[in-house]
Amino acid sequence: GGTVVVDHSSLWTTFIGRSTDLPDVKQFPREIMQWSADAIFGPAFDSWNKQITDSGSGRSGGRQTLVFQGKSCGISGGVGESLVLPPSEKETQQASQSTMPKFELKENDYVLGKRKIGGNAQSIVRGGFLHHTSFLWDWDQINMEYLTLPDKRPEYRGDRSHDDFLVRLKDHYGKHSAKN
């Protein structure tokens, strides 16, 4: 998808995987990205979107019950294990109407909707891999002006400029973060 500029506003994640621990993950960049999208990032963004949708509908974190040593202890206050009960039909309907863009792996990029949210790199060795993502929480516009439209780019990008192709995570999640 091209280069992204990382700076003080980037969020970095790195996974170190061993093939003995993750035997179903084929040791190729696209397969590693698919695994991280399906098993880690997709559920994380879905959860984040659900929390935002729930907070907008007056719910506070869903219907949860605290489970400790196999016994229910009432409503969870965030301590111990919690069991999230399935959403009601009404909650499912409200969530499907959410305006939050969906996280997905498109070609070789993580995207929200149709806009890229970070850059990726892998190192693959016998028996394991390292998968790194630099998520773009924010950026200084002056730094993006150093980037040119790459010759090789994903089909879904087309000829879009970096401004039209990238999205700041803070634009969707910033007003919902703990700081704000």
PDB file of C-alpha atoms in Angstrom:
ATOM      1  CA  GLY A   1       0.000   0.000   0.000  1.00  0.00           C
ATOM      2  CA  GLY A   2       3.007   2.274   0.244  1.00  0.00           C
ATOM      3  CA  THR A   3       4.957   3.807   3.038  1.00  0.00           C
ATOM      4  CA  VAL A   4       3.454   5.369   6.130  1.00  0.00           C
ATOM      5  CA  VAL A   5       5.210   7.838   8.383  1.00  0.00           C
ATOM      6  CA  VAL A   6       5.486   6.757  11.997  1.00  0.00           C
ATOM      7  CA  ASP A   7       6.011   9.304  14.734  1.00  0.00           C
ATOM      8  CA  HIS A   8       5.079  10.025  18.344  1.00  0.00           C
ATOM      9  CA  SER A   9       1.390   9.486  17.526  1.00  0.00           C
ATOM     10  CA  SER A  10       1.731   5.952  16.142  1.00  0.00           C
ATOM     11  CA  LEU A  11       0.590   2.889  18.084  1.00  0.00           C
ATOM     12  CA  TRP A  12       2.955  -0.047  17.688  1.00  0.00           C
ATOM     13  CA  THR A  13       2.107  -3.701  18.103  1.00  0.00           C
ATOM     14  CA  THR A  14       4.370  -6.697  17.631  1.00  0.00           C
ATOM     15  CA  PHE A  15       3.525 -10.380  17.855  1.00  0.00           C
ATOM     16  CA  ILE A  16       6.145 -13.067  18.142  1.00  0.00           C
ATOM     17  CA  GLY A  17       4.698 -16.408  17.103  1.00  0.00           C
ATOM     18  CA  ARG A  18       6.175 -19.888  17.235  1.00  0.00           C
ATOM     19  CA  SER A  19       4.883 -22.466  14.774  1.00  0.00           C
ATOM     20  CA  THR A  20       4.659 -25.004  17.617  1.00  0.00           C
ATOM     21  CA  ASP A  21       2.224 -22.678  19.452  1.00  0.00           C
ATOM     22  CA  LEU A  22       0.319 -21.597  16.320  1.00  0.00           C
ATOM     23  CA  PRO A  23       0.383 -24.682  14.066  1.00  0.00           C
ATOM     24  CA  ASP A  24      -2.608 -23.488  11.992  1.00  0.00           C
ATOM     25  CA  VAL A  25      -0.917 -20.209  11.022  1.00  0.00           C
ATOM     26  CA  LYS A  26       1.052 -20.723   7.804  1.00  0.00           C
ATOM     27  CA  GLN A  27       4.371 -18.907   7.892  1.00  0.00           C
ATOM     28  CA  PHE A  28       3.686 -16.478   5.032  1.00  0.00           C
ATOM     29  CA  PRO A  29       3.013 -12.716   5.347  1.00  0.00           C
ATOM     30  CA  ARG A  30      -0.578 -12.771   4.048  1.00  0.00           C
ATOM     31  CA  GLU A  31      -1.545 -15.770   6.208  1.00  0.00           C
ATOM     32  CA  ILE A  32       0.019 -14.174   9.306  1.00  0.00           C
ATOM     33  CA  MET A  33      -1.898 -10.962   8.607  1.00  0.00           C
ATOM     34  CA  GLN A  34      -5.143 -12.909   8.117  1.00  0.00           C
ATOM     35  CA  TRP A  35      -4.597 -14.671  11.455  1.00  0.00           C
ATOM     36  CA  SER A  36      -3.919 -11.392  13.272  1.00  0.00           C
ATOM     37  CA  ALA A  37      -6.946  -9.751  11.602  1.00  0.00           C
ATOM     38  CA  ASP A  38      -9.281 -12.649  12.451  1.00  0.00           C
ATOM     39  CA  ALA A  39      -7.971 -13.600  15.898  1.00  0.00           C
ATOM     40  CA  ILE A  40      -6.757 -10.318  17.380  1.00  0.00           C
ATOM     41  CA  PHE A  41      -7.396  -7.019  15.625  1.00  0.00           C
ATOM     42  CA  GLY A  42     -10.855  -7.776  14.195  1.00  0.00           C
ATOM     43  CA  PRO A  43     -12.291  -8.827  17.568  1.00  0.00           C
ATOM     44  CA  ALA A  44     -10.561  -5.874  19.268  1.00  0.00           C
ATOM     45  CA  PHE A  45     -12.078  -3.336  16.848  1.00  0.00           C
ATOM     46  CA  ASP A  46     -15.476  -5.086  17.029  1.00  0.00           C
ATOM     47  CA  SER A  47     -15.339  -4.816  20.826  1.00  0.00           C
ATOM     48  CA  TRP A  48     -14.273  -1.165  20.650  1.00  0.00           C
ATOM     49  CA  ASN A  49     -17.105  -0.384  18.214  1.00  0.00           C
ATOM     50  CA  LYS A  50     -19.586  -2.224  20.437  1.00  0.00           C
ATOM     51  CA  GLN A  51     -18.481  -0.245  23.498  1.00  0.00           C
ATOM     52  CA  ILE A  52     -18.947   3.000  21.581  1.00  0.00           C
ATOM     53  CA  THR A  53     -22.349   1.892  20.265  1.00  0.00           C
ATOM     54  CA  ASP A  54     -23.388   0.760  23.762  1.00  0.00           C
ATOM     55  CA  SER A  55     -22.289   4.040  25.339  1.00  0.00           C
ATOM     56  CA  GLY A  56     -24.289   5.946  22.753  1.00  0.00           C
ATOM     57  CA  SER A  57     -27.401   3.875  23.482  1.00  0.00           C
ATOM     58  CA  GLY A  58     -27.190   4.361  27.245  1.00  0.00           C
ATOM     59  CA  ARG A  59     -25.744   0.915  27.962  1.00  0.00           C
ATOM     60  CA  SER A  60     -22.559   0.706  29.961  1.00  0.00           C
ATOM     61  CA  GLY A  61     -20.469  -2.196  28.737  1.00  0.00           C
ATOM     62  CA  GLY A  62     -23.149  -4.794  28.067  1.00  0.00           C
ATOM     63  CA  ARG A  63     -24.888  -7.343  30.265  1.00  0.00           C
ATOM     64  CA  GLN A  64     -22.155  -9.053  32.220  1.00  0.00           C
ATOM     65  CA  THR A  65     -22.027 -11.322  35.198  1.00  0.00           C
ATOM     66  CA  LEU A  66     -18.929 -11.924  37.270  1.00  0.00           C
ATOM     67  CA  VAL A  67     -17.827 -15.547  37.368  1.00  0.00           C
ATOM     68  CA  PHE A  68     -15.338 -16.613  40.027  1.00  0.00           C
ATOM     69  CA  GLN A  69     -14.247 -20.243  40.420  1.00  0.00           C
ATOM     70  CA  GLY A  70     -17.184 -21.340  38.298  1.00  0.00           C
ATOM     71  CA  LYS A  71     -19.852 -19.510  40.327  1.00  0.00           C
ATOM     72  CA  SER A  72     -21.807 -16.415  39.317  1.00  0.00           C
ATOM     73  CA  CYS A  73     -21.271 -13.470  41.639  1.00  0.00           C
ATOM     74  CA  GLY A  74     -23.698 -10.928  40.178  1.00  0.00           C
ATOM     75  CA  ILE A  75     -22.932  -8.021  37.889  1.00  0.00           C
ATOM     76  CA  SER A  76     -19.298  -7.544  36.935  1.00  0.00           C
ATOM     77  CA  GLY A  77     -17.478  -4.457  38.097  1.00  0.00           C
ATOM     78  CA  GLY A  78     -14.430  -5.317  35.996  1.00  0.00           C
ATOM     79  CA  VAL A  79     -12.792  -7.532  38.629  1.00  0.00           C
ATOM     80  CA  GLY A  80     -12.132 -11.214  38.012  1.00  0.00           C
ATOM     81  CA  GLU A  81     -13.550 -13.134  35.092  1.00  0.00           C
ATOM     82  CA  SER A  82     -16.686 -11.935  33.380  1.00  0.00           C
ATOM     83  CA  LEU A  83     -19.130 -13.764  31.203  1.00  0.00           C
ATOM     84  CA  VAL A  84     -20.682 -11.570  28.535  1.00  0.00           C
ATOM     85  CA  LEU A  85     -24.242 -12.634  27.884  1.00  0.00           C
ATOM     86  CA  PRO A  86     -25.482 -12.716  24.290  1.00  0.00           C
ATOM     87  CA  PRO A  87     -27.076  -9.462  23.140  1.00  0.00           C
ATOM     88  CA  SER A  88     -30.837  -9.221  22.894  1.00  0.00           C
ATOM     89  CA  GLU A  89     -32.455  -9.035  19.469  1.00  0.00           C
ATOM     90  CA  LYS A  90     -32.894  -5.264  19.905  1.00  0.00           C
ATOM     91  CA  GLU A  91     -29.207  -4.825  20.822  1.00  0.00           C
ATOM     92  CA  THR A  92     -28.137  -6.857  17.789  1.00  0.00           C
ATOM     93  CA  GLN A  93     -30.315  -4.684  15.553  1.00  0.00           C
ATOM     94  CA  GLN A  94     -28.892  -1.457  17.045  1.00  0.00           C
ATOM     95  CA  ALA A  95     -25.312  -2.678  16.628  1.00  0.00           C
ATOM     96  CA  SER A  96     -25.881  -3.548  12.961  1.00  0.00           C
ATOM     97  CA  GLN A  97     -26.996   0.053  12.383  1.00  0.00           C
ATOM     98  CA  SER A  98     -23.741   1.446  13.793  1.00  0.00           C
ATOM     99  CA  THR A  99     -21.983   4.063  11.690  1.00  0.00           C
ATOM    100  CA  MET A 100     -18.528   2.936  12.833  1.00  0.00           C
ATOM    101  CA  PRO A 101     -16.426   1.731   9.897  1.00  0.00           C
ATOM    102  CA  LYS A 102     -15.615  -1.985   9.907  1.00  0.00           C
ATOM    103  CA  PHE A 103     -12.064  -3.205  10.431  1.00  0.00           C
ATOM    104  CA  GLU A 104     -10.844  -5.699   7.845  1.00  0.00           C
ATOM    105  CA  LEU A 105      -7.833  -6.961   5.971  1.00  0.00           C
ATOM    106  CA  LYS A 106      -8.015  -5.695   2.395  1.00  0.00           C
ATOM    107  CA  GLU A 107      -5.329  -7.011   0.101  1.00  0.00           C
ATOM    108  CA  ASN A 108      -2.282  -6.560   2.393  1.00  0.00           C
ATOM    109  CA  ASP A 109      -3.560  -3.645   4.472  1.00  0.00           C
ATOM    110  CA  TYR A 110      -5.584  -3.257   7.643  1.00  0.00           C
ATOM    111  CA  VAL A 111      -8.398  -0.839   6.868  1.00  0.00           C
ATOM    112  CA  LEU A 112     -11.372   0.885   8.448  1.00  0.00           C
ATOM    113  CA  GLY A 113     -13.965   1.007   5.733  1.00  0.00           C
ATOM    114  CA  LYS A 114     -11.886   1.746   2.635  1.00  0.00           C
ATOM    115  CA  ARG A 115      -9.040   3.623   4.313  1.00  0.00           C
ATOM    116  CA  LYS A 116      -5.725   2.251   5.541  1.00  0.00           C
ATOM    117  CA  ILE A 117      -4.976   2.532   9.265  1.00  0.00           C
ATOM    118  CA  GLY A 118      -1.333   1.473   9.485  1.00  0.00           C
ATOM    119  CA  GLY A 119       1.722  -0.198   8.061  1.00  0.00           C
ATOM    120  CA  ASN A 120       2.901  -3.780   8.534  1.00  0.00           C
ATOM    121  CA  ALA A 121       6.109  -5.776   8.450  1.00  0.00           C
ATOM    122  CA  GLN A 122       6.981  -9.390   9.074  1.00  0.00           C
ATOM    123  CA  SER A 123      10.126 -11.337   9.731  1.00  0.00           C
ATOM    124  CA  ILE A 124       9.754 -15.057   9.192  1.00  0.00           C
ATOM    125  CA  VAL A 125      12.309 -17.635  10.278  1.00  0.00           C
ATOM    126  CA  ARG A 126      12.261 -21.386  10.618  1.00  0.00           C
ATOM    127  CA  GLY A 127       9.824 -22.175  13.392  1.00  0.00           C
ATOM    128  CA  GLY A 128       8.402 -18.719  13.928  1.00  0.00           C
ATOM    129  CA  PHE A 129       7.609 -15.188  12.924  1.00  0.00           C
ATOM    130  CA  LEU A 130       7.463 -11.609  14.096  1.00  0.00           C
ATOM    131  CA  HIS A 131       4.519  -9.510  12.899  1.00  0.00           C
ATOM    132  CA  HIS A 132       4.605  -5.766  13.472  1.00  0.00           C
ATOM    133  CA  THR A 133       1.928  -3.134  12.841  1.00  0.00           C
ATOM    134  CA  SER A 134       2.259   0.628  13.216  1.00  0.00           C
ATOM    135  CA  PHE A 135      -1.296   1.935  13.657  1.00  0.00           C
ATOM    136  CA  LEU A 136      -1.851   5.568  12.744  1.00  0.00           C
ATOM    137  CA  TRP A 137      -3.555   7.179  15.738  1.00  0.00           C
ATOM    138  CA  ASP A 138      -2.616  10.606  14.431  1.00  0.00           C
ATOM    139  CA  TRP A 139       0.146  12.211  12.392  1.00  0.00           C
ATOM    140  CA  ASP A 140       1.716  15.545  11.655  1.00  0.00           C
ATOM    141  CA  GLN A 141       0.515  16.581   8.207  1.00  0.00           C
ATOM    142  CA  ILE A 142       3.932  18.026   7.331  1.00  0.00           C
ATOM    143  CA  ASN A 143       5.417  14.504   7.570  1.00  0.00           C
ATOM    144  CA  MET A 144       2.878  13.065   5.142  1.00  0.00           C
ATOM    145  CA  GLU A 145       3.907  15.615   2.537  1.00  0.00           C
ATOM    146  CA  TYR A 146       7.199  13.700   2.144  1.00  0.00           C
ATOM    147  CA  LEU A 147       5.309  10.745   0.706  1.00  0.00           C
ATOM    148  CA  THR A 148       4.631  10.334  -2.992  1.00  0.00           C
ATOM    149  CA  LEU A 149       2.134   8.092  -4.744  1.00  0.00           C
ATOM    150  CA  PRO A 150       3.938   4.729  -5.001  1.00  0.00           C
ATOM    151  CA  ASP A 151       4.267   2.993  -8.387  1.00  0.00           C
ATOM    152  CA  LYS A 152       3.153  -0.309  -6.862  1.00  0.00           C
ATOM    153  CA  ARG A 153      -0.046   0.047  -4.828  1.00  0.00           C
ATOM    154  CA  PRO A 154      -3.088  -2.021  -3.924  1.00  0.00           C
ATOM    155  CA  GLU A 155      -5.968  -2.066  -6.364  1.00  0.00           C
ATOM    156  CA  TYR A 156      -8.416  -0.696  -3.788  1.00  0.00           C
ATOM    157  CA  ARG A 157      -6.249   2.413  -3.355  1.00  0.00           C
ATOM    158  CA  GLY A 158      -6.383   3.463  -6.970  1.00  0.00           C
ATOM    159  CA  ASP A 159      -4.806   6.894  -7.445  1.00  0.00           C
ATOM    160  CA  ARG A 160      -5.977   8.318  -4.121  1.00  0.00           C
ATOM    161  CA  SER A 161      -3.588  10.677  -2.353  1.00  0.00           C
ATOM    162  CA  HIS A 162      -2.341   9.792   1.123  1.00  0.00           C
ATOM    163  CA  ASP A 163      -4.899  12.222   2.572  1.00  0.00           C
ATOM    164  CA  ASP A 164      -7.731  10.292   0.897  1.00  0.00           C
ATOM    165  CA  PHE A 165      -6.215   6.832   1.430  1.00  0.00           C
ATOM    166  CA  LEU A 166      -5.181   6.939   5.106  1.00  0.00           C
ATOM    167  CA  VAL A 167      -7.352   7.545   8.150  1.00  0.00           C
ATOM    168  CA  ARG A 168      -6.417   8.651  11.639  1.00  0.00           C
ATOM    169  CA  LEU A 169      -7.751   6.268  14.274  1.00  0.00           C
ATOM    170  CA  LYS A 170      -8.361   9.255  16.549  1.00  0.00           C
ATOM    171  CA  ASP A 171     -10.930  10.540  14.026  1.00  0.00           C
ATOM    172  CA  HIS A 172     -13.155   7.556  14.886  1.00  0.00           C
ATOM    173  CA  TYR A 173     -12.028   6.644  18.393  1.00  0.00           C
ATOM    174  CA  GLY A 174     -10.427   9.777  19.883  1.00  0.00           C
ATOM    175  CA  LYS A 175     -13.552  11.270  21.386  1.00  0.00           C
ATOM    176  CA  HIS A 176     -14.217   7.922  23.068  1.00  0.00           C
ATOM    177  CA  SER A 177     -10.746   7.432  24.582  1.00  0.00           C
ATOM    178  CA  ALA A 178     -10.074   7.667  28.318  1.00  0.00           C
ATOM    179  CA  LYS A 179      -8.123  10.934  27.900  1.00  0.00           C
ATOM    180  CA  ASN A 180     -11.052  12.816  26.371  1.00  0.00           C
TER     181      ASN A 180
END
